[in-house]
Coordinates of C-alpha atoms in Angstrom, one line a residue:
X1 CA -44.9 41.7 13.5
X2 CA -44.9 38.7 11.3
X3 CA -42.0 39.0 9.8
X4 CA -40.3 39.1 12.9
X5 CA -41.7 36.1 13.8
X6 CA -41.3 34.3 10.6
X7 CA -37.1 35.2 11.3
X8 CA -37.4 33.9 14.7
X9 CA -38.6 30.7 13.3
X10 CA -36.1 30.6 11.7
X11 CA -33.2 30.9 14.3
X12 CA -35.0 28.3 16.5
X13 CA -34.6 25.9 13.6
X14 CA -31.8 26.6 13.2
X15 CA -29.8 26.4 16.7
X16 CA -32.6 23.1 17.2
X17 CA -30.8 21.6 13.3
X18 CA -27.4 22.6 14.7
X19 CA -27.5 21.1 18.1
X20 CA -29.0 17.9 16.2
X21 CA -26.2 17.5 14.0
X22 CA -23.8 18.1 16.0
X23 CA -24.8 15.3 18.5
X24 CA -24.7 13.0 15.3
X25 CA -22.0 14.4 13.8
X26 CA -19.4 13.4 17.1
X27 CA -19.7 9.8 17.4
X28 CA -18.8 9.7 13.8
X29 CA -15.6 10.9 14.2
X30 CA -14.5 8.8 16.9
X31 CA -14.5 5.8 14.9
X32 CA -16.0 3.0 17.7
X33 CA -13.1 0.3 18.0
X34 CA -13.5 -3.8 17.3
X35 CA -14.5 -5.8 19.9
X36 CA -12.6 -8.8 20.7
X37 CA -15.3 -11.1 19.1
X38 CA -15.8 -8.8 16.1
X39 CA -12.5 -9.5 16.0
X40 CA -12.4 -13.5 16.1
X41 CA -15.7 -13.3 13.7
X42 CA -13.8 -12.1 11.2
X43 CA -10.6 -13.8 11.9
X44 CA -12.8 -17.5 11.8
X45 CA -14.3 -16.7 8.1
X46 CA -9.7 -17.0 7.1
X47 CA -10.1 -20.3 7.9
X48 CA -11.6 -21.7 4.9
X49 CA -8.9 -20.3 2.4
X50 CA -6.2 -21.6 4.2
X51 CA -8.1 -25.7 5.5
X52 CA -8.5 -25.8 1.9
X53 CA -5.5 -24.5 0.8
X54 CA -3.2 -26.7 3.1
X55 CA -5.4 -30.0 2.2
X56 CA -5.1 -29.2 -1.5
X57 CA -1.3 -28.2 -1.5
X58 CA 0.2 -30.4 0.4
X59 CA -1.5 -33.0 -0.4
X60 CA -3.4 -32.8 -4.0
X61 CA -0.4 -33.8 -5.7
X62 CA 0.1 -36.5 -3.7
X63 CA -3.3 -38.1 -4.1
X64 CA -3.4 -37.6 -8.0
X65 CA -0.1 -39.6 -8.4
X66 CA -0.9 -42.4 -6.2
X67 CA -4.6 -42.8 -5.3
X68 CA -6.1 -41.4 -8.7
X69 CA -3.0 -43.1 -10.0
X70 CA -2.7 -40.4 -13.1
X71 CA 0.4 -39.7 -15.7
X72 CA 2.9 -36.7 -13.8
X73 CA 2.5 -35.3 -17.1
X74 CA -1.2 -34.4 -16.5
X75 CA -1.2 -34.1 -13.3
X76 CA 1.1 -31.6 -13.2
X77 CA -1.3 -30.2 -16.1
X78 CA -4.5 -29.9 -13.7
X79 CA -2.4 -28.3 -11.1
X80 CA -0.6 -25.5 -13.3
X81 CA -4.0 -25.1 -15.3
X82 CA -6.4 -25.0 -12.0
X83 CA -4.0 -22.3 -10.4
X84 CA -3.1 -20.2 -13.0
X85 CA -7.1 -20.3 -14.0
X86 CA -7.2 -19.4 -10.7
X87 CA -5.0 -16.1 -10.7
X88 CA -6.8 -14.9 -13.8
X89 CA -10.3 -15.0 -11.9
X90 CA -8.8 -12.9 -8.6
X91 CA -8.3 -9.4 -10.9
X92 CA -11.2 -10.1 -12.4
X93 CA -13.6 -11.3 -9.3
X94 CA -12.0 -8.0 -7.8
X95 CA -13.1 -5.6 -10.5
X96 CA -16.9 -7.4 -10.0
X97 CA -16.9 -6.7 -6.4
X98 CA -15.8 -3.3 -6.7
X99 CA -18.5 -2.5 -8.9
X100 CA -20.9 -3.9 -7.3
X101 CA -23.5 -2.3 -5.2
X102 CA -24.0 -1.4 -1.3
X103 CA -26.5 -4.2 0.3
X104 CA -28.3 -4.0 3.6
X105 CA -26.0 -6.4 3.8
X106 CA -22.7 -4.5 2.8
X107 CA -20.9 -4.9 0.1
X108 CA -18.7 -8.4 0.4
X109 CA -20.9 -9.9 2.7
X110 CA -22.8 -11.3 0.3
X111 CA -20.1 -12.4 -2.1
X112 CA -19.1 -14.5 0.4
X113 CA -22.4 -16.4 1.2
X114 CA -23.6 -16.8 -2.1
X115 CA -20.5 -18.4 -3.4
X116 CA -20.2 -21.1 -0.3
X117 CA -22.6 -23.6 -1.1
X118 CA -21.0 -24.2 -4.5
X119 CA -17.7 -24.0 -4.0
X120 CA -18.2 -26.7 -0.7
X121 CA -19.6 -29.0 -3.0
X122 CA -16.9 -28.5 -5.8
X123 CA -14.1 -29.1 -3.3
X124 CA -16.0 -32.6 -2.6
X125 CA -15.6 -33.6 -6.0
X126 CA -12.2 -32.8 -6.4
X127 CA -11.3 -35.6 -3.9
X128 CA -13.3 -37.9 -5.5
X129 CA -12.4 -40.9 -7.9
X130 CA -14.7 -41.3 -10.3
X131 CA -15.3 -44.8 -11.8
X132 CA -14.2 -44.1 -15.7
X133 CA -10.5 -43.6 -16.8
X134 CA -10.6 -41.8 -20.3
X135 CA -12.3 -38.7 -18.6
X136 CA -10.4 -38.3 -15.1
X137 CA -8.3 -35.3 -16.6
X138 CA -11.1 -33.6 -17.3
X139 CA -12.7 -34.4 -14.3
X140 CA -10.4 -33.0 -11.7
X141 CA -9.2 -30.3 -13.9
X142 CA -13.1 -28.7 -14.1
X143 CA -14.0 -29.4 -10.5
X144 CA -10.8 -28.0 -9.4
X145 CA -11.1 -24.9 -11.7
X146 CA -14.9 -24.3 -10.3
X147 CA -13.5 -24.8 -7.0
X148 CA -10.8 -22.3 -7.2
X149 CA -13.2 -19.8 -8.8
X150 CA -16.3 -19.9 -6.3
X151 CA -13.3 -19.9 -3.3
X152 CA -12.2 -16.4 -5.0
X153 CA -15.3 -14.8 -5.0
X154 CA -15.5 -15.6 -0.8
X155 CA -11.4 -15.2 -0.6
X156 CA -11.0 -11.8 -2.3
X157 CA -14.4 -10.0 -0.8
X158 CA -13.1 -11.2 2.4
X159 CA -9.4 -9.9 2.2
X160 CA -11.1 -6.4 0.8
X161 CA -13.3 -6.2 4.2
X162 CA -9.9 -5.2 6.1
X163 CA -10.6 -1.8 4.9
X164 CA -14.1 -1.7 5.9
X165 CA -14.2 -3.4 9.3
X166 CA -12.8 0.0 10.5
X167 CA -11.1 2.8 9.4
X168 CA -8.4 2.9 12.2
X169 CA -4.4 1.0 11.3
X170 CA -4.5 0.2 14.4
X171 CA -7.6 -1.4 14.5
X172 CA -6.8 -3.4 10.8
X173 CA -3.5 -4.3 12.2
X174 CA -5.2 -6.0 15.6
X175 CA -7.8 -7.7 13.2
X176 CA -5.3 -9.0 11.1
X177 CA -3.3 -10.3 13.7
X178 CA -6.3 -11.9 15.3
X179 CA -6.8 -13.4 11.4
X180 CA -3.2 -14.6 10.7
X181 CA -3.7 -16.5 14.0
X182 CA -6.9 -18.4 13.0
X183 CA -5.7 -18.7 9.4
X184 CA -2.7 -20.5 11.0
X185 CA -4.6 -22.5 13.0
X186 CA -6.8 -23.4 10.0
X187 CA -3.6 -24.8 8.2
X188 CA -3.2 -26.8 11.5
X189 CA -6.8 -27.8 11.4
X190 CA -6.1 -28.9 7.3
X191 CA -3.3 -30.8 7.9
X192 CA -4.6 -32.9 10.6
X193 CA -7.9 -33.7 9.2
X194 CA -6.3 -34.0 6.0
X195 CA -3.0 -35.6 7.3
X196 CA -4.6 -38.0 10.1
X197 CA -7.2 -39.5 8.0
X198 CA -5.8 -39.9 5.1
X199 CA -2.5 -41.4 7.3
X200 CA -4.5 -44.2 8.4
X201 CA -5.2 -45.5 5.2
X202 CA -1.9 -44.7 3.1
X203 CA -1.9 -46.0 -0.1
X204 CA -0.4 -49.0 -0.2
X205 CA 3.5 -48.5 -2.2
X206 CA 4.1 -51.1 -5.6
X207 CA 6.6 -52.8 -5.7
X208 CA 9.9 -51.2 -8.5
X209 CA 12.2 -53.5 -10.4
X210 CA 14.7 -53.9 -7.5
X211 CA 12.1 -53.8 -4.6
X212 CA 12.5 -57.3 -3.0
X213 CA 8.8 -58.4 -1.7
X214 CA 9.3 -60.3 1.8
X215 CA 5.6 -61.8 1.7
X216 CA 4.4 -62.5 -1.7
X217 CA 0.6 -63.1 0.3
X218 CA 0.6 -59.0 1.0
X219 CA 0.3 -58.8 -3.2
X220 CA -3.4 -58.6 -3.5
X221 CA -3.2 -55.5 -0.9
X222 CA -0.8 -53.8 -2.4
X223 CA -3.4 -53.5 -5.3
X224 CA -6.1 -52.7 -2.7
X225 CA -7.3 -49.0 -3.2
X226 CA -10.3 -48.5 -1.7
X227 CA -9.0 -47.6 1.4
X228 CA -7.1 -44.4 0.3
X229 CA -10.6 -43.6 -1.8
X230 CA -12.5 -43.6 0.9
X231 CA -10.7 -41.6 3.2
X232 CA -9.9 -38.6 1.4
X233 CA -13.5 -38.6 0.4
X234 CA -14.3 -38.8 4.5
X235 CA -11.6 -35.9 5.3
X236 CA -13.1 -33.7 2.1
X237 CA -16.6 -33.7 4.1
X238 CA -15.5 -32.8 7.4
X239 CA -13.4 -30.0 6.0
X240 CA -16.9 -28.7 3.8
X241 CA -18.9 -28.7 7.3
X242 CA -16.4 -26.9 9.0
X243 CA -16.1 -24.6 5.7
X244 CA -19.9 -23.4 6.0
X245 CA -19.5 -23.3 9.8
X246 CA -17.2 -20.9 9.0
X247 CA -19.0 -18.3 6.6
X248 CA -21.6 -18.4 8.8
X249 CA -19.7 -16.9 11.7
X250 CA -18.3 -14.9 9.0
X251 CA -22.2 -13.3 8.0
X252 CA -23.6 -13.1 11.7
X253 CA -20.5 -11.4 13.5
X254 CA -19.2 -8.7 11.0
X255 CA -20.8 -5.7 10.5
X256 CA -19.5 -4.0 7.2
X257 CA -19.0 0.2 7.9
X258 CA -19.9 2.0 4.4
X259 CA -19.1 5.4 5.9
X260 CA -15.9 4.5 7.0
X261 CA -13.6 2.6 4.0
X262 CA -15.2 4.5 1.2
X263 CA -16.8 7.8 2.5
X264 CA -16.6 9.3 -1.0
X265 CA -16.7 6.3 -3.4
X266 CA -14.7 7.7 -7.1
X267 CA -16.5 7.1 -10.6
X268 CA -16.1 3.3 -11.7
X269 CA -13.5 2.7 -13.7
X270 CA -12.8 0.1 -16.2
X271 CA -10.5 -3.1 -16.0
X272 CA -7.4 -2.3 -17.8
X273 CA -7.6 0.7 -16.2
X274 CA -8.0 -0.6 -12.9
X275 CA -4.4 -2.4 -13.1
X276 CA -3.6 0.4 -14.6
X277 CA -4.0 2.4 -11.5
X278 CA -3.0 -0.3 -8.9
X279 CA 0.6 -1.7 -10.5
X280 CA 1.2 2.1 -11.2
X281 CA 1.9 2.5 -7.5
X282 CA 5.7 2.0 -7.2
X283 CA 5.4 0.6 -3.3
X284 CA 2.5 -1.9 -4.5
X285 CA 4.5 -3.1 -7.5
X286 CA 7.0 -3.6 -5.0
X287 CA 6.0 -5.1 -2.4
X288 CA 4.0 -7.3 -4.8
X289 CA 7.4 -8.7 -6.1
X290 CA 8.5 -9.7 -2.7
X291 CA 6.2 -11.5 -2.2
X292 CA 6.3 -13.3 -5.7
X293 CA 9.2 -14.6 -5.1
X294 CA 9.1 -15.7 -1.4
X295 CA 5.6 -17.3 -1.4
X296 CA 7.0 -19.0 -4.6
X297 CA 9.7 -20.9 -2.6
X298 CA 7.6 -21.2 0.5
X299 CA 5.0 -22.9 -2.1
X300 CA 7.4 -24.8 -3.5
X301 CA 8.6 -26.7 -0.2
X302 CA 4.6 -26.9 0.7
X303 CA 3.8 -28.6 -2.3
X304 CA 6.7 -31.3 -2.2
X305 CA 7.7 -31.7 1.1
X306 CA 4.9 -34.3 1.4
X307 CA 6.7 -36.7 -1.5
X308 CA 10.1 -35.6 -0.3
X309 CA 9.4 -37.2 3.3
X310 CA 8.0 -39.9 2.0
X311 CA 10.3 -41.1 -0.8
X312 CA 13.7 -39.6 0.1
X313 CA 14.0 -39.3 3.7
X314 CA 11.2 -43.0 3.6
X315 CA 8.9 -41.5 6.6
X316 CA 5.9 -42.7 4.6
X317 CA 3.8 -43.1 7.1
X318 CA 5.2 -40.4 9.3
X319 CA 4.9 -37.7 7.1
X320 CA 1.6 -36.4 8.0
X321 CA 2.8 -35.8 11.3
X322 CA 6.0 -34.0 10.1
X323 CA 3.6 -31.6 8.4
X324 CA 1.2 -31.5 11.5
X325 CA 4.7 -30.2 13.9
X326 CA 5.5 -27.4 10.8
X327 CA 1.8 -26.1 11.0
X328 CA 1.6 -26.3 15.1
X329 CA 5.1 -24.0 15.7
X330 CA 4.1 -21.7 13.0
X331 CA 0.9 -21.2 15.5
X332 CA 2.8 -20.5 18.6
X333 CA 5.2 -18.1 16.6
X334 CA 2.3 -16.0 15.1
X335 CA 2.4 -14.0 18.7
X336 CA 6.3 -13.2 18.6
X337 CA 6.3 -11.9 15.1
X338 CA 3.4 -9.8 15.9
X339 CA 5.2 -8.3 19.2
X340 CA 8.7 -8.4 16.6
X341 CA 6.9 -6.2 14.2
X342 CA 5.3 -3.9 16.2
X343 CA 8.3 -3.5 17.9
X344 CA 10.8 -3.3 15.1
X345 CA 9.3 -2.6 11.7
X346 CA 7.4 -4.9 9.1
X347 CA 9.9 -4.8 7.1
X348 CA 12.7 -5.8 9.4
X349 CA 10.4 -8.5 10.3
X350 CA 10.1 -9.5 6.7
X351 CA 13.5 -10.4 6.7
X352 CA 14.3 -11.7 9.7
X353 CA 10.8 -13.9 9.5
X354 CA 12.2 -15.4 5.5
X355 CA 16.1 -15.7 6.7
X356 CA 15.3 -17.7 10.0
X357 CA 14.0 -20.5 7.6
X358 CA 16.6 -20.7 5.1
X359 CA 18.9 -22.9 7.6
X360 CA 16.4 -25.3 8.0
X361 CA 15.8 -25.7 4.7
X362 CA 19.3 -26.6 3.9
X363 CA 19.8 -28.9 7.0
X364 CA 16.3 -31.2 6.8
X365 CA 18.5 -31.7 3.1
X366 CA 21.9 -32.1 4.5
X367 CA 21.6 -34.3 7.6
X368 CA 21.1 -38.3 7.2
X369 CA 18.0 -39.3 7.5
X370 CA 16.9 -39.3 10.7
X371 CA 12.9 -39.0 11.9
X372 CA 13.7 -36.8 15.5
X373 CA 16.4 -34.9 14.0
X374 CA 13.7 -33.9 11.4
X375 CA 10.9 -33.4 13.5
X376 CA 13.1 -30.6 15.2
X377 CA 14.0 -29.2 11.6
X378 CA 10.6 -29.2 10.7
X379 CA 9.5 -27.3 14.7
X380 CA 12.2 -25.0 13.7
X381 CA 10.8 -23.9 10.4
X382 CA 7.5 -23.5 11.5
X383 CA 8.9 -20.3 13.0
X384 CA 9.7 -18.9 9.7
X385 CA 6.4 -20.1 8.1
X386 CA 4.6 -18.4 10.5
X387 CA 6.3 -14.8 8.9
X388 CA 5.4 -16.5 5.7
X389 CA 1.6 -16.2 7.0
X390 CA 1.1 -12.9 8.7
X391 CA 3.6 -10.3 7.6
X392 CA 2.2 -9.9 3.6
X393 CA -1.4 -8.9 4.8
X394 CA 0.1 -7.0 7.4
X395 CA 1.3 -5.1 5.0
X396 CA -1.1 -4.6 2.4
X397 CA -3.0 -2.1 4.7
X398 CA -0.3 -0.2 4.7
X399 CA 0.2 0.3 0.7
X400 CA -3.3 1.2 0.2
X401 CA -3.2 3.7 3.0
X402 CA -0.4 4.8 0.8
X403 CA -2.3 4.9 -1.9
X404 CA -5.2 6.7 -0.4
X405 CA -2.9 9.8 0.6
X406 CA -1.2 10.2 -2.5
X407 CA -4.8 10.0 -4.5
X408 CA -7.4 11.7 -2.0
X409 CA -10.0 12.0 -4.7
X410 CA -9.8 8.1 -6.0
X411 CA -11.2 6.2 -3.2
X412 CA -12.9 3.0 -3.4
X413 CA -10.4 0.3 -5.1
X414 CA -9.3 -2.1 -1.8
X415 CA -10.9 -5.4 -3.9
X416 CA -8.6 -4.8 -6.8
X417 CA -5.5 -3.7 -4.4
X418 CA -6.0 -7.5 -2.7
X419 CA -7.2 -9.6 -6.0
X420 CA -3.9 -8.8 -7.4
X421 CA -2.4 -9.4 -4.4
X422 CA -3.9 -12.9 -4.5
X423 CA -3.7 -12.8 -8.6
X424 CA 0.5 -13.1 -8.0
X425 CA 0.9 -15.4 -5.4
X426 CA -1.7 -18.0 -6.8
X427 CA 0.0 -17.7 -10.3
X428 CA 3.0 -18.2 -8.6
X429 CA 1.3 -21.3 -6.7
X430 CA 0.4 -22.8 -10.4
X431 CA 4.1 -21.8 -11.3
X432 CA 5.6 -23.7 -8.7
X433 CA 3.3 -26.9 -8.3
X434 CA 3.4 -27.7 -12.7
X435 CA 7.4 -26.6 -12.2
X436 CA 7.5 -29.9 -9.5
X437 CA 5.6 -32.2 -11.0
X438 CA 6.8 -32.2 -14.4
X439 CA 10.3 -32.1 -13.1
X440 CA 9.1 -35.3 -11.1
X441 CA 8.3 -36.7 -14.4
X442 CA 11.4 -36.1 -16.5
X443 CA 13.0 -37.9 -13.5
X444 CA 11.1 -41.0 -13.7
X445 CA 8.8 -40.9 -10.6
X446 CA 6.7 -44.0 -9.9
X447 CA 3.2 -43.5 -8.8
X448 CA 3.2 -45.5 -5.1
X449 CA 6.8 -47.1 -5.9
X450 CA 7.5 -48.6 -3.0
X451 CA 11.6 -46.6 -3.8
X452 CA 12.0 -43.9 -6.5
X453 CA 15.0 -44.0 -8.8
X454 CA 18.4 -41.9 -7.8
X455 CA 17.4 -38.4 -9.8
X456 CA 13.8 -38.4 -7.9
X457 CA 15.5 -37.7 -5.2
X458 CA 18.3 -35.4 -6.2
X459 CA 14.8 -33.4 -7.6
X460 CA 12.7 -33.2 -4.0
X461 CA 16.1 -32.3 -2.7
X462 CA 16.4 -29.1 -4.8
X463 CA 12.6 -28.3 -4.7
X464 CA 12.7 -28.1 -1.2
X465 CA 15.8 -26.2 -0.5
X466 CA 17.9 -25.4 -3.3
X467 CA 15.2 -23.6 -5.7
X468 CA 13.6 -21.8 -2.3
X469 CA 16.4 -20.5 -0.5
X470 CA 17.6 -18.9 -4.1
X471 CA 14.4 -17.2 -4.7
X472 CA 13.7 -16.0 -1.0
X473 CA 16.8 -14.3 -1.7
X474 CA 15.7 -12.6 -4.7
X475 CA 12.7 -11.6 -2.9
X476 CA 15.1 -10.1 0.0
X477 CA 16.5 -8.0 -2.0
X478 CA 13.6 -6.0 -3.6
X479 CA 12.3 -6.2 -0.3
X480 CA 15.4 -3.8 0.4
X481 CA 14.2 -1.3 -1.9
X482 CA 10.4 -1.4 -0.7
X483 CA 10.0 2.6 0.1
X484 CA 7.3 2.2 3.3
X485 CA 9.4 2.4 6.5
X486 CA 7.5 2.9 9.6
X487 CA 8.2 6.4 9.7
X488 CA 6.4 7.3 6.5
X489 CA 3.8 4.3 8.0
X490 CA 3.4 6.4 10.8
X491 CA 3.1 9.6 8.8
X492 CA -0.3 8.4 6.7
X493 CA -1.7 7.2 9.2
X494 CA -2.0 11.1 10.6
X495 CA -2.6 12.4 6.8
X496 CA -5.6 9.9 6.5
X497 CA -7.1 10.7 10.1
X498 CA -6.6 14.3 9.3
X499 CA -8.9 13.9 5.8
X500 CA -11.5 12.1 7.9
X501 CA -12.1 14.6 10.4
X502 CA -11.9 17.5 7.8
X503 CA -14.0 15.1 5.7
X504 CA -16.7 15.0 8.8
X505 CA -16.7 18.3 9.4
X506 CA -17.7 19.4 6.1
X507 CA -20.4 17.3 6.4
X508 CA -21.5 18.9 9.5
X509 CA -21.4 22.0 7.9
X510 CA -23.2 21.6 4.8
X511 CA -25.8 20.3 6.8
X512 CA -26.1 23.2 8.7
X513 CA -26.3 25.2 5.8
X514 CA -29.2 23.4 4.5
X515 CA -30.9 23.5 7.3
X516 CA -30.7 27.8 7.7

């Protein structure tokens, strides 16, 4: 009868739809592992931030003082305001990224591609000395702030991209290890390019009141500042080219997985509501405080080490090589720290890595000026610096996972977690640069001086040794109360996997019911 035929057709369609749904849903339960090529392309995207950050961190202060010949007070204003502005833009960009619509290229990658050209242009103009004197401070402050804003539009989406390349914690940790290795290589590259090109044309020093000029015929050379200007522009041009190439590799080599990291996007929330949400999560707040203090210590060391080597230790022509040794050592140590954290846990690795650099911070200011000893101490200190690069970014996904376990109905906030972490680290950088440059001003720093007053030498020793050690110890005390250990981390991983499996099963059941 027609009724029987209709029932049979319904049964046939139902069975066919069920088989189709099961065939499609089965692969969704199994996360496709990232290939080595995917991980390398993802990791290459982290190089621009580290290359430019390393060049600015190590050389911008000495560039403003000795090449642009700004007063230390104005240099401190540029460094502090620029980094403070950069810190403010991070949560703002994170908020905008979290609300941006999904495109066929993803949600994070369009931000990265569109910000790259203008970021490259503004970075190049930071290292250009304008042909006027009155507006120099405004020039450097403007382009420094513009570059930091555009770089934030690159780095915040890139950082949050970790959560969108895979839902498997093991795959994300592996990709993070690739990323950290490339980023440390980026610091080596930034130090090598900026240091070696600039080192071949160091700004000649000016004799102070206590200096004796052995050869007065060199007086014209002392006033010649054109070679250092050209060297800084050449170095910035090379770095800009690398920046663009890395962005291209990232865009074409990485695919965002929409269904993996945000399978059910929660409703958009306001900016301050987002701040309250992420900072109200206890483990995240503790982790941010830990790395606020430890990163402040390392940034004090980074920002003043070039001046310390050239002024206090007297290695004016070798400081770029010393910096390069530190970064090479850090690069070689990354695989060791990756093995260490997988064997003993991330919390233990942070503690051991931070403590390992303290003896060398003390030793470098206590040992009498000796180039060979300085190289040895710098190489050993690089092992601890590697831990500072790898471990913070390796622990952030654990905090996000912990938040998702405790708040299963609130998803899609990954960019906020990453942007606020970057906010605090950059805020620490601004404070460190501002305080250190102002301290040098109060101590009587002489721009391009062949020798410096004793007060300047003492100030530099405090900035590269005593102050960083104290800050690192404070961070480790807070780390003691950090609650996510290996047991809790593995438990969160299992719970999240169960949630994804249940979501996949419920989607399959809903599809079958809709077909029926």
